[in-house]
Short mmCIF file of C-alpha atoms in Angstrom, two decimals:
data_model
loop_
_atom_site.label_atom_id
_atom_site.label_comp_id
_atom_site.label_asym_id
_atom_site.label_seq_id
_atom_site.Cartn_x
_atom_site.Cartn_y
_atom_site.Cartn_z
CA MET A 1 19.40 -12.29 -21.17
CA SER A 2 18.29 -16.38 -19.07
CA GLN A 3 14.99 -17.27 -17.48
CA LEU A 4 14.49 -17.44 -13.48
CA HIS A 5 12.91 -20.19 -12.21
CA LEU A 6 11.18 -19.18 -8.49
CA HIS A 7 9.49 -21.04 -6.58
CA LEU A 8 8.38 -19.88 -3.42
CA VAL A 9 7.12 -21.79 -0.84
CA SER A 10 4.97 -20.84 2.33
CA ASP A 11 3.54 -22.29 4.71
CA SER A 12 0.67 -19.57 5.31
CA THR A 13 -0.13 -16.90 2.43
CA GLY A 14 2.17 -16.24 0.87
CA GLU A 15 1.72 -12.74 0.70
CA THR A 16 4.60 -11.73 3.00
CA LEU A 17 7.24 -14.31 1.03
CA GLU A 18 5.81 -12.24 -2.38
CA MET A 19 6.32 -8.86 -0.99
CA VAL A 20 10.19 -10.33 -0.23
CA ALA A 21 10.62 -10.88 -3.56
CA ASN A 22 9.38 -7.87 -4.91
CA ALA A 23 11.33 -5.62 -3.15
CA ALA A 24 14.04 -7.43 -4.23
CA LEU A 25 14.13 -8.00 -8.10
CA ALA A 26 13.20 -4.35 -8.13
CA GLN A 27 16.26 -3.86 -8.20
CA PHE A 28 16.78 -5.76 -11.59
CA GLU A 29 15.45 -3.83 -14.94
CA ASN A 30 14.16 -6.86 -17.16
CA ALA A 31 14.44 -9.63 -15.40
CA LYS A 32 12.66 -12.61 -16.67
CA ILE A 33 11.07 -14.49 -13.78
CA VAL A 34 8.62 -17.66 -13.87
CA ARG A 35 7.10 -17.18 -10.69
CA HIS A 36 6.10 -21.09 -9.34
CA PHE A 37 3.65 -20.32 -5.80
CA TRP A 38 3.48 -22.85 -3.06
CA PRO A 39 1.18 -21.58 -0.65
CA MET A 40 0.11 -22.88 3.00
CA VAL A 41 2.51 -25.84 2.55
CA ARG A 42 2.37 -27.55 6.15
CA SER A 43 2.72 -31.16 5.84
CA ARG A 44 5.44 -33.84 4.74
CA GLN A 45 3.08 -34.73 1.48
CA HIS A 46 2.05 -31.28 0.40
CA LEU A 47 5.93 -30.63 0.62
CA ASP A 48 6.31 -33.67 -0.91
CA ARG A 49 3.98 -33.28 -3.97
CA ILE A 50 6.07 -29.40 -5.01
CA VAL A 51 9.37 -31.47 -5.57
CA PRO A 52 8.36 -32.58 -8.99
CA ASP A 53 8.18 -28.96 -10.15
CA LEU A 54 11.76 -28.03 -9.00
CA ALA A 55 12.55 -30.78 -10.62
CA ASP A 56 11.70 -30.17 -13.93
CA ASN A 57 11.48 -26.39 -12.89
CA PRO A 58 14.91 -25.16 -11.18
CA GLY A 59 15.98 -22.16 -9.83
CA LEU A 60 16.06 -20.83 -6.70
CA VAL A 61 13.76 -21.40 -4.30
CA LEU A 62 12.39 -18.64 -0.92
CA PHE A 63 11.06 -19.78 1.48
CA THR A 64 9.02 -19.69 4.74
CA LEU A 65 8.59 -22.45 6.78
CA VAL A 66 8.51 -22.28 11.25
CA ASN A 67 8.00 -25.50 11.16
CA PRO A 68 11.77 -27.65 11.81
CA GLU A 69 10.37 -31.24 9.69
CA THR A 70 9.20 -29.51 7.13
CA ARG A 71 12.33 -27.41 6.60
CA ASP A 72 14.67 -30.11 6.91
CA ARG A 73 12.79 -31.92 4.12
CA LEU A 74 12.33 -29.18 1.98
CA GLU A 75 16.36 -28.17 2.00
CA GLU A 76 16.79 -31.92 2.00
CA HIS A 77 15.30 -32.29 -1.12
CA CYS A 78 16.87 -29.04 -3.15
CA ARG A 79 20.20 -29.89 -1.89
CA GLN A 80 19.71 -33.58 -3.44
CA LEU A 81 18.31 -31.74 -6.14
CA GLY A 82 21.54 -28.74 -7.03
CA LEU A 83 19.23 -25.83 -5.73
CA PRO A 84 19.90 -23.39 -3.95
CA ALA A 85 17.06 -22.36 -0.92
CA VAL A 86 16.70 -19.34 1.07
CA PRO A 87 15.54 -19.13 3.98
CA ALA A 88 13.37 -15.30 3.57
CA LEU A 89 13.28 -14.11 7.24
CA ASP A 90 15.35 -16.22 9.26
CA ALA A 91 18.10 -13.95 9.71
CA VAL A 92 15.34 -10.88 11.08
CA THR A 93 13.50 -13.20 13.17
CA ALA A 94 17.67 -13.03 14.67
CA ALA A 95 18.60 -10.70 15.76
CA LEU A 96 14.79 -9.79 16.52
CA GLU A 97 15.19 -13.30 18.95
CA THR A 98 18.65 -11.37 20.23
CA GLN A 99 17.68 -7.81 20.92
CA LEU A 100 14.16 -8.94 22.91
CA GLY A 101 15.35 -11.71 24.86
CA GLN A 102 12.70 -14.88 24.02
CA GLU A 103 12.56 -16.91 20.81
CA ALA A 104 10.06 -16.66 17.84
CA HIS A 105 6.92 -18.74 18.19
CA GLY A 106 7.20 -21.29 15.69
CA ARG A 107 3.28 -20.44 13.94
CA PRO A 108 2.17 -20.20 10.60
CA GLY A 109 0.92 -17.44 9.40
CA ARG A 110 0.96 -15.86 13.03
CA GLN A 111 0.98 -11.63 11.43
CA HIS A 112 -2.75 -12.97 9.98
CA ILE A 113 -4.51 -13.87 13.65
CA MET A 114 -7.71 -12.88 14.22
CA ASP A 115 -6.98 -9.83 16.75
CA ALA A 116 -7.15 -6.44 17.49
CA ALA A 117 -5.53 -4.88 15.07
CA TYR A 118 -6.86 -7.50 12.03
CA PHE A 119 -10.39 -6.27 12.91
CA GLY A 120 -9.22 -3.10 13.01
CA ARG A 121 -7.58 -2.78 9.67
CA VAL A 122 -11.37 -4.41 8.53
CA ASP A 123 -13.16 -1.42 10.50
CA ALA A 124 -10.46 1.16 8.91
CA ILE A 125 -11.43 0.07 5.35
CA HIS A 126 -14.93 -0.51 5.92
CA PHE A 127 -14.84 3.67 7.17
CA THR A 128 -12.82 4.46 4.58
CA ILE A 129 -15.36 3.29 1.20
CA ALA A 130 -17.79 4.85 3.16
CA HIS A 131 -16.29 8.29 3.69
CA ASP A 132 -14.53 8.00 0.09
CA ASP A 133 -15.27 10.60 -2.99
CA GLY A 134 -16.28 13.80 -0.27
CA VAL A 135 -19.36 11.22 1.18
CA GLY A 136 -19.71 11.31 4.43
CA SER A 137 -18.69 14.35 6.21
CA GLU A 138 -20.77 14.20 9.04
CA ASP A 139 -18.12 11.47 10.66
CA TRP A 140 -14.59 13.52 9.06
CA GLU A 141 -13.72 13.80 12.89
CA ASP A 142 -13.21 10.24 14.18
CA ALA A 143 -10.63 9.85 10.66
CA ASP A 144 -7.58 9.44 11.31
CA ILE A 145 -6.46 10.68 8.03
CA VAL A 146 -8.03 13.14 5.08
CA LEU A 147 -6.96 13.55 2.16
CA ALA A 148 -7.50 16.53 -0.65
CA GLY A 149 -6.59 17.48 -3.88
CA VAL A 150 -8.67 17.89 -7.50
CA SER A 151 -10.06 15.06 -9.16
CA ARG A 152 -7.80 12.65 -10.40
CA CYS A 153 -5.01 13.03 -8.01
CA SER A 154 -4.16 9.29 -6.52
CA LYS A 155 -7.12 10.76 -3.51
CA THR A 156 -9.64 7.39 -3.35
CA PRO A 157 -6.53 4.50 -3.83
CA THR A 158 -4.25 6.16 -1.46
CA SER A 159 -6.91 6.52 1.14
CA ILE A 160 -7.76 2.21 0.45
CA TYR A 161 -3.88 1.64 0.94
CA LEU A 162 -4.12 3.76 3.87
CA ALA A 163 -7.10 2.10 5.14
CA ASN A 164 -5.73 -1.72 4.39
CA ARG A 165 -2.50 -0.02 6.83
CA GLY A 166 -5.77 0.39 9.45
CA TYR A 167 -5.66 4.13 8.32
CA LYS A 168 -9.35 5.20 8.59
CA THR A 169 -8.86 7.87 5.12
CA ALA A 170 -11.85 9.96 3.85
CA ASN A 171 -11.40 12.20 0.81
CA ILE A 172 -12.12 14.98 -0.25
CA PRO A 173 -12.29 16.53 -4.68
CA LEU A 174 -11.69 20.33 -4.34
CA VAL A 175 -13.13 21.61 -7.01
CA ILE A 176 -13.75 24.99 -7.69
CA GLU A 177 -17.35 25.32 -8.74
CA SER A 178 -18.03 23.77 -4.90
CA PRO A 179 -16.69 24.75 -2.10
CA PRO A 180 -16.20 21.71 0.21
CA PRO A 181 -17.90 21.70 3.73
CA ALA A 182 -17.72 23.88 6.55
CA ALA A 183 -17.21 20.73 8.24
CA LEU A 184 -13.32 19.32 6.79
CA PHE A 185 -12.02 23.41 8.12
CA GLY A 186 -12.70 22.87 11.93
CA LEU A 187 -11.75 18.80 11.76
CA GLN A 188 -9.63 18.07 15.02
CA HIS A 189 -8.20 14.64 15.35
CA PRO A 190 -7.84 13.90 11.30
CA LEU A 191 -4.36 14.99 9.61
CA VAL A 192 -5.13 16.43 7.18
CA VAL A 193 -2.93 16.79 3.96
CA GLY A 194 -3.07 17.92 0.17
CA LEU A 195 -2.27 16.28 -2.35
CA THR A 196 -1.15 17.89 -5.69
CA THR A 197 0.99 17.36 -9.12
CA ALA A 198 2.15 18.37 -12.42
CA PRO A 199 -0.47 20.41 -14.39
CA ASP A 200 1.15 17.93 -17.80
CA ARG A 201 0.62 14.76 -15.81
CA LEU A 202 -2.80 15.85 -14.38
CA VAL A 203 -3.90 16.01 -17.80
CA GLN A 204 -2.74 13.38 -19.01
CA ILE A 205 -4.26 10.81 -16.94
CA ARG A 206 -7.38 12.62 -17.33
CA ARG A 207 -7.89 12.70 -20.74
CA ASN A 208 -6.51 8.75 -20.65
CA ARG A 209 -9.44 7.97 -17.81
CA LEU A 210 -12.03 9.61 -20.58
CA LEU A 211 -10.91 7.49 -22.62
CA SER A 212 -11.53 4.53 -21.62
CA MET A 213 -15.46 5.72 -21.74
CA ASN A 214 -15.10 5.90 -24.90
CA GLU A 215 -15.12 10.17 -24.41
CA THR A 216 -13.20 12.08 -26.69
CA ALA A 217 -14.88 16.00 -26.42
CA GLU A 218 -12.79 18.80 -25.22
CA THR A 219 -14.22 19.65 -21.72
CA SER A 220 -12.38 22.30 -18.53
CA TYR A 221 -11.38 18.75 -17.55
CA VAL A 222 -8.39 18.23 -19.57
CA ASP A 223 -8.13 22.06 -20.55
CA SER A 224 -4.05 23.42 -19.40
CA ASP A 225 -5.19 26.51 -18.48
CA ARG A 226 -8.56 25.52 -17.08
CA VAL A 227 -6.47 22.19 -14.24
CA ARG A 228 -3.58 24.75 -14.24
CA GLU A 229 -5.99 27.10 -12.26
CA GLU A 230 -7.78 23.64 -10.33
CA ILE A 231 -4.25 22.46 -8.47
CA GLN A 232 -3.34 26.98 -7.77
CA TYR A 233 -7.61 26.67 -6.22
CA ALA A 234 -5.89 24.37 -3.78
CA ARG A 235 -2.74 25.11 -2.77
CA ARG A 236 -4.64 28.44 -1.93
CA MET A 237 -6.59 26.43 0.27
CA PHE A 238 -3.42 24.29 1.94
CA ALA A 239 -1.46 27.09 2.65
CA ASP A 240 -4.32 29.22 3.91
CA ASN A 241 -5.12 26.24 6.41
CA GLY A 242 -1.92 25.20 7.19
CA TRP A 243 -2.26 21.71 4.78
CA PRO A 244 1.15 19.67 4.34
CA VAL A 245 1.11 18.96 1.01
CA ILE A 246 2.32 15.57 -0.73
CA ASP A 247 2.73 16.08 -4.72
CA VAL A 248 1.68 12.35 -6.13
CA THR A 249 3.71 13.48 -9.64
CA ARG A 250 6.16 10.99 -9.32
CA ARG A 251 5.42 8.79 -6.26
CA SER A 252 3.75 5.78 -6.33
CA ILE A 253 -0.02 4.84 -3.99
CA GLU A 254 2.93 3.02 -1.83
CA GLU A 255 5.21 5.98 -1.65
CA THR A 256 2.45 8.96 -1.28
CA ALA A 257 0.70 7.30 1.67
CA ALA A 258 4.85 6.47 3.16
CA ALA A 259 4.59 9.90 3.40
CA VAL A 260 1.42 10.40 4.87
CA ILE A 261 1.95 7.65 7.37
CA LYS A 262 5.44 9.59 8.15
CA LEU A 263 4.22 13.07 8.16
CA LEU A 264 0.46 11.68 11.14
CA ASN A 265 3.73 10.74 12.97
CA GLU A 266 5.89 12.73 13.41
CA ARG A 267 2.73 14.86 14.40
CA GLY A 268 1.94 12.62 16.78
CA LYS A 269 5.05 13.83 18.41
CA LEU A 270 5.25 17.05 18.10
CA GLU A 271 1.45 17.89 19.15
CA THR A 272 0.40 20.35 21.09
CA PRO A 273 -3.02 21.81 23.37
CA SER A 274 -2.52 24.58 20.54
CA HIS A 275 -4.72 24.17 17.51
CA ARG A 276 -4.36 27.21 14.44
CA GLY A 277 -7.48 28.58 13.66
CA PRO A 278 -9.15 27.62 9.72
CA LYS A 279 -8.87 29.52 6.96
CA PRO A 280 -11.60 28.79 4.52
CA ILE A 281 -11.85 29.88 1.12
#
């Protein structure tokens, strides 16, 4: 397979450009990509410093540059070198300008501005970290989302991902011998979501977890019958309380989080004053 040099040129952190590139590359199997990452390119001098690398490693250039002079100079260099240069966000920005009837602000890194939404995400991250693994039940009513499920079904990483999207998220492990606090069953504001997974897959994940801790002894933690019992216990709780359930067996963290956000948005559209009574077990 031929090798492709992919140059990512951004006048900000490059996070958006990397996400666009990753999303596109996910459509190609076994692609051999050599990445060259050039963030914070905001001057002619900085741009000229990366041109030798473009010449030495010809390939595809993806860029997000809002300064017209910098854009023009990069495109001119690419024309001279015979390299394709693709402005990653131009089509979307142009469509938005047409629909909104206004021109886009040409400000590098505008999506990272420290506005109310930024500080809201910071607050969500702090809340989520402080309410991991069943901690802080007295504050759960302040959460946007509460994730419940047995051990090792992606509650914590999903919570952190949701926090980075601005959602205050608490999570609680469901253990047969230790029922959750009564506060869980009386929550009004947060969306409580149950996470579940296939028993065989869960056993495999738990075994890998124990091996990473140099634990080789067989315990009920990885016993197939016991794991099935745990999952059945959790599913009964989800059903008895009318909580939506997401099976994470074949979902990435991002896909699970997207499903949770969709449920939250749907509840916002359909919410009524009436509430279903809790049924703790």
